[in-house]
PDB file of C-alpha atoms in Angstrom:
ATOM      1  CA  MET Q 172     -57.623 -34.465-266.891  1.00 93.00           C
ATOM      2  CA  GLU Q 173     -57.304 -36.076-263.206  1.00 95.00           C
ATOM      3  CA  ILE Q 174     -59.304 -35.425-260.289  1.00 96.00           C
ATOM      4  CA  PHE Q 175     -58.558 -36.623-256.942  1.00 97.00           C
ATOM      5  CA  ARG Q 176     -60.468 -36.980-253.761  1.00 97.00           C
ATOM      6  CA  GLU Q 177     -59.925 -38.864-250.692  1.00 97.00           C
ATOM      7  CA  THR Q 178     -62.297 -39.716-248.059  1.00 96.00           C
ATOM      8  CA  LYS Q 179     -61.615 -39.178-243.856  1.00 97.00           C
ATOM      9  CA  PRO Q 180     -60.629 -41.658-241.918  1.00 97.00           C
ATOM     10  CA  LEU Q 181     -63.123 -44.964-242.156  1.00 96.00           C
ATOM     11  CA  LEU Q 182     -63.691 -47.122-239.484  1.00 95.00           C
ATOM     12  CA  TYR Q 183     -63.986 -50.233-241.320  1.00 95.00           C
ATOM     13  CA  SER Q 184     -61.220 -52.791-242.201  1.00 94.00           C
ATOM     14  CA  SER Q 185     -59.725 -52.467-245.898  1.00 92.00           C
ATOM     15  CA  ASN Q 186     -61.340 -55.529-246.470  1.00 92.00           C
ATOM     16  CA  LYS Q 187     -64.934 -54.616-245.560  1.00 93.00           C
ATOM     17  CA  ILE Q 188     -64.670 -51.585-247.631  1.00 94.00           C
ATOM     18  CA  TYR Q 189     -63.039 -53.967-250.823  1.00 93.00           C
ATOM     19  CA  ASP Q 190     -65.755 -56.063-250.519  1.00 92.00           C
ATOM     20  CA  TYR Q 191     -68.167 -53.782-251.100  1.00 92.00           C
ATOM     21  CA  VAL Q 192     -66.743 -51.933-253.774  1.00 92.00           C
ATOM     22  CA  ILE Q 193     -66.172 -54.926-255.563  1.00 92.00           C
ATOM     23  CA  LYS Q 194     -69.765 -56.058-256.440  1.00 91.00           C
ATOM     24  CA  ILE Q 195     -71.393 -53.899-258.952  1.00 91.00           C
ATOM     25  CA  ASP Q 196     -74.978 -54.518-257.474  1.00 88.00           C
ATOM     26  CA  ASN Q 197     -73.614 -51.946-254.539  1.00 89.00           C
ATOM     27  CA  TYR Q 198     -72.789 -48.870-257.333  1.00 87.00           C
ATOM     28  CA  GLU Q 199     -76.228 -47.865-257.514  1.00 85.00           C
ATOM     29  CA  ALA Q 200     -76.808 -46.905-253.591  1.00 84.00           C
ATOM     30  CA  ILE Q 201     -72.833 -45.563-253.512  1.00 83.00           C
ATOM     31  CA  LEU Q 202     -73.793 -43.172-257.297  1.00 79.00           C
ATOM     32  CA  GLY Q 203     -77.150 -42.532-255.891  1.00 72.00           C
ATOM     33  CA  ASN Q 204     -78.791 -39.101-256.681  1.00 73.00           C
ATOM     34  CA  GLU Q 205     -75.644 -38.341-259.233  1.00 70.00           C
ATOM     35  CA  ILE Q 206     -76.694 -40.623-261.726  1.00 78.00           C
ATOM     36  CA  ARG Q 207     -80.108 -40.273-263.647  1.00 80.00           C
ATOM     37  CA  ASN Q 208     -79.696 -44.204-265.060  1.00 85.00           C
ATOM     38  CA  PHE Q 209     -78.363 -46.995-263.729  1.00 88.00           C
ATOM     39  CA  GLU Q 210     -78.516 -50.640-265.744  1.00 90.00           C
ATOM     40  CA  LYS Q 211     -76.317 -53.860-264.806  1.00 92.00           C
ATOM     41  CA  LEU Q 212     -75.202 -55.524-268.081  1.00 93.00           C
ATOM     42  CA  ASN Q 213     -73.330 -58.486-266.809  1.00 92.00           C
ATOM     43  CA  LYS Q 214     -71.580 -59.177-263.260  1.00 90.00           C
ATOM     44  CA  ASN Q 215     -68.641 -56.713-265.052  1.00 92.00           C
ATOM     45  CA  GLN Q 216     -70.205 -53.821-266.535  1.00 94.00           C
ATOM     46  CA  PHE Q 217     -72.980 -51.250-265.923  1.00 93.00           C
ATOM     47  CA  LYS Q 218     -74.411 -48.241-267.657  1.00 91.00           C
ATOM     48  CA  ILE Q 219     -75.073 -44.669-266.263  1.00 88.00           C
ATOM     49  CA  LYS Q 220     -75.985 -41.665-267.060  1.00 84.00           C
ATOM     50  CA  ILE Q 221     -74.231 -38.531-265.127  1.00 77.00           C
ATOM     51  CA  GLY Q 222     -76.002 -35.382-265.641  1.00 73.00           C
ATOM     52  CA  SER Q 223     -76.641 -34.057-269.361  1.00 74.00           C
ATOM     53  CA  MET Q 224     -73.681 -36.515-270.530  1.00 75.00           C
ATOM     54  CA  PRO Q 225     -74.519 -39.534-272.541  1.00 80.00           C
ATOM     55  CA  ASN Q 226     -74.774 -43.017-271.042  1.00 86.00           C
ATOM     56  CA  ILE Q 227     -71.771 -44.312-270.097  1.00 88.00           C
ATOM     57  CA  CYS Q 228     -70.820 -47.922-269.931  1.00 92.00           C
ATOM     58  CA  LEU Q 229     -68.217 -49.492-267.078  1.00 93.00           C
ATOM     59  CA  GLU Q 230     -66.422 -52.212-266.675  1.00 95.00           C
ATOM     60  CA  LEU Q 231     -65.639 -52.970-262.976  1.00 95.00           C
ATOM     61  CA  VAL Q 232     -62.002 -54.633-262.642  1.00 94.00           C
ATOM     62  CA  GLU Q 233     -60.755 -55.695-259.639  1.00 88.00           C
ATOM     63  CA  ASP Q 234     -57.474 -55.766-258.192  1.00 85.00           C
ATOM     64  CA  ASN Q 235     -56.952 -57.667-254.888  1.00 80.00           C
ATOM     65  CA  ILE Q 236     -53.471 -57.785-254.783  1.00 80.00           C
ATOM     66  CA  ASN Q 237     -53.443 -53.529-254.303  1.00 78.00           C
ATOM     67  CA  SER Q 238     -56.980 -52.987-252.451  1.00 89.00           C
ATOM     68  CA  CYS Q 239     -58.135 -50.986-255.755  1.00 94.00           C
ATOM     69  CA  VAL Q 240     -61.258 -51.610-257.863  1.00 95.00           C
ATOM     70  CA  LYS Q 241     -61.338 -49.425-261.731  1.00 95.00           C
ATOM     71  CA  LEU Q 242     -64.327 -48.618-263.190  1.00 95.00           C
ATOM     72  CA  ILE Q 243     -62.991 -48.445-267.287  1.00 95.00           C
ATOM     73  CA  SER Q 244     -64.865 -46.645-269.713  1.00 92.00           C
ATOM     74  CA  ASN Q 245     -65.735 -48.559-272.748  1.00 87.00           C
ATOM     75  CA  ASP Q 246     -66.784 -45.391-274.969  1.00 82.00           C
ATOM     76  CA  SER Q 247     -63.921 -44.573-277.436  1.00 78.00           C
ATOM     77  CA  ASN Q 248     -64.986 -41.132-276.748  1.00 77.00           C
ATOM     78  CA  LEU Q 249     -65.432 -40.595-273.550  1.00 82.00           C
ATOM     79  CA  ASN Q 250     -61.900 -42.002-272.645  1.00 87.00           C
ATOM     80  CA  PHE Q 251     -61.409 -42.179-268.939  1.00 92.00           C
ATOM     81  CA  LYS Q 252     -61.294 -44.668-265.804  1.00 95.00           C
ATOM     82  CA  ILE Q 253     -62.143 -44.417-262.268  1.00 95.00           C
ATOM     83  CA  LEU Q 254     -59.518 -45.852-259.503  1.00 96.00           C
ATOM     84  CA  ILE Q 255     -60.869 -46.699-255.961  1.00 96.00           C
ATOM     85  CA  SER Q 256     -58.108 -47.419-254.061  1.00 96.00           C
ATOM     86  CA  ILE Q 257     -58.685 -48.597-250.427  1.00 96.00           C
ATOM     87  CA  ASN Q 258     -55.353 -48.000-247.919  1.00 95.00           C
ATOM     88  CA  SER Q 259     -55.700 -49.540-244.526  1.00 95.00           C
ATOM     89  CA  ILE Q 260     -54.737 -47.189-241.607  1.00 95.00           C
ATOM     90  CA  ASP Q 261     -54.701 -50.196-238.951  1.00 95.00           C
ATOM     91  CA  GLU Q 262     -56.560 -53.674-238.417  1.00 92.00           C
ATOM     92  CA  LYS Q 263     -59.960 -51.247-237.666  1.00 94.00           C
ATOM     93  CA  SER Q 264     -59.501 -48.444-240.471  1.00 95.00           C
ATOM     94  CA  SER Q 265     -59.045 -47.595-243.468  1.00 96.00           C
ATOM     95  CA  VAL Q 266     -59.125 -44.163-246.201  1.00 97.00           C
ATOM     96  CA  VAL Q 267     -60.299 -44.498-249.700  1.00 97.00           C
ATOM     97  CA  ASN Q 268     -58.330 -42.607-252.366  1.00 97.00           C
ATOM     98  CA  VAL Q 269     -61.130 -42.033-255.508  1.00 96.00           C
ATOM     99  CA  LYS Q 270     -58.899 -40.874-258.827  1.00 97.00           C
ATOM    100  CA  PHE Q 271     -60.135 -40.246-261.799  1.00 96.00           C
ATOM    101  CA  TYR Q 272     -57.889 -39.968-265.173  1.00 96.00           C
ATOM    102  CA  GLY Q 273     -59.265 -38.750-268.455  1.00 93.00           C
ATOM    103  CA  THR Q 274     -58.605 -37.819-272.046  1.00 89.00           C
ATOM    104  CA  PHE Q 275     -60.566 -35.491-274.034  1.00 88.00           C
ATOM    105  CA  SER Q 276     -60.040 -32.592-276.273  1.00 87.00           C
ATOM    106  CA  SER Q 277     -59.953 -29.488-274.543  1.00 89.00           C
ATOM    107  CA  MET Q 278     -63.832 -28.621-275.845  1.00 89.00           C
ATOM    108  CA  ILE Q 279     -64.829 -31.870-274.307  1.00 85.00           C
ATOM    109  CA  GLU Q 280     -62.994 -31.042-270.904  1.00 88.00           C
ATOM    110  CA  MET Q 281     -64.451 -28.127-270.763  1.00 88.00           C
ATOM    111  CA  MET Q 282     -67.962 -29.294-270.909  1.00 85.00           C
ATOM    112  CA  ILE Q 283     -67.701 -32.261-268.475  1.00 84.00           C
ATOM    113  CA  LYS Q 284     -65.522 -30.922-265.918  1.00 88.00           C
ATOM    114  CA  ASN Q 285     -67.717 -29.620-263.691  1.00 87.00           C
ATOM    115  CA  PRO Q 286     -70.349 -32.478-263.960  1.00 83.00           C
ATOM    116  CA  LEU Q 287     -67.213 -35.160-263.194  1.00 86.00           C
ATOM    117  CA  GLU Q 288     -66.053 -33.358-259.716  1.00 90.00           C
ATOM    118  CA  LYS Q 289     -69.338 -32.880-258.587  1.00 85.00           C
ATOM    119  CA  PHE Q 290     -69.543 -36.991-259.676  1.00 85.00           C
ATOM    120  CA  ILE Q 291     -66.245 -37.629-258.434  1.00 90.00           C
ATOM    121  CA  ASP Q 292     -67.186 -35.943-255.025  1.00 91.00           C
ATOM    122  CA  SER Q 293     -70.437 -37.341-254.374  1.00 86.00           C
ATOM    123  CA  LEU Q 294     -68.680 -40.963-255.227  1.00 88.00           C
ATOM    124  CA  ARG Q 295     -66.487 -40.094-251.796  1.00 92.00           C
ATOM    125  CA  ASN Q 296     -69.105 -39.074-249.976  1.00 91.00           C
ATOM    126  CA  LYS Q 297     -71.182 -41.969-250.687  1.00 90.00           C
ATOM    127  CA  ILE Q 298     -68.161 -43.970-249.344  1.00 92.00           C
ATOM    128  CA  GLU Q 299     -67.111 -41.899-246.391  1.00 92.00           C
ATOM    129  CA  ASP Q 300     -71.196 -42.083-245.416  1.00 91.00           C
ATOM    130  CA  LEU Q 301     -71.421 -46.106-246.161  1.00 89.00           C
ATOM    131  CA  LYS Q 302     -72.871 -48.038-243.004  1.00 88.00           C
ATOM    132  CA  PHE Q 303     -72.676 -52.034-242.543  1.00 80.00           C
TER     133      PHE Q 303
END
């Protein structure tokens, strides 16, 4: 299962956005209303609850060479990753791509597709609404 969303052009440099999205402490604000619970486990992991889905532990992996952040599920039953790629338009503006990649049984995919699409949409919208 793949879900792809792109932000409108943002009036911030790719470095400024990247510096924001690599900090776990910012994800409670970024994820906002779409999650029921947020718990920081350590400097690279946090746990969230999306809708009626079970708690999900995510590991944040930085890729500063490609201006990309990966959120990787540590749950073998919900095998997925979210890639947040920041692409520079020019020195003062950027666009962000949010990509979800998951491997699920067809039954599980049917049950979680709608909540995950709403979650990815919300993630994109929150990034678009960032104010520095």
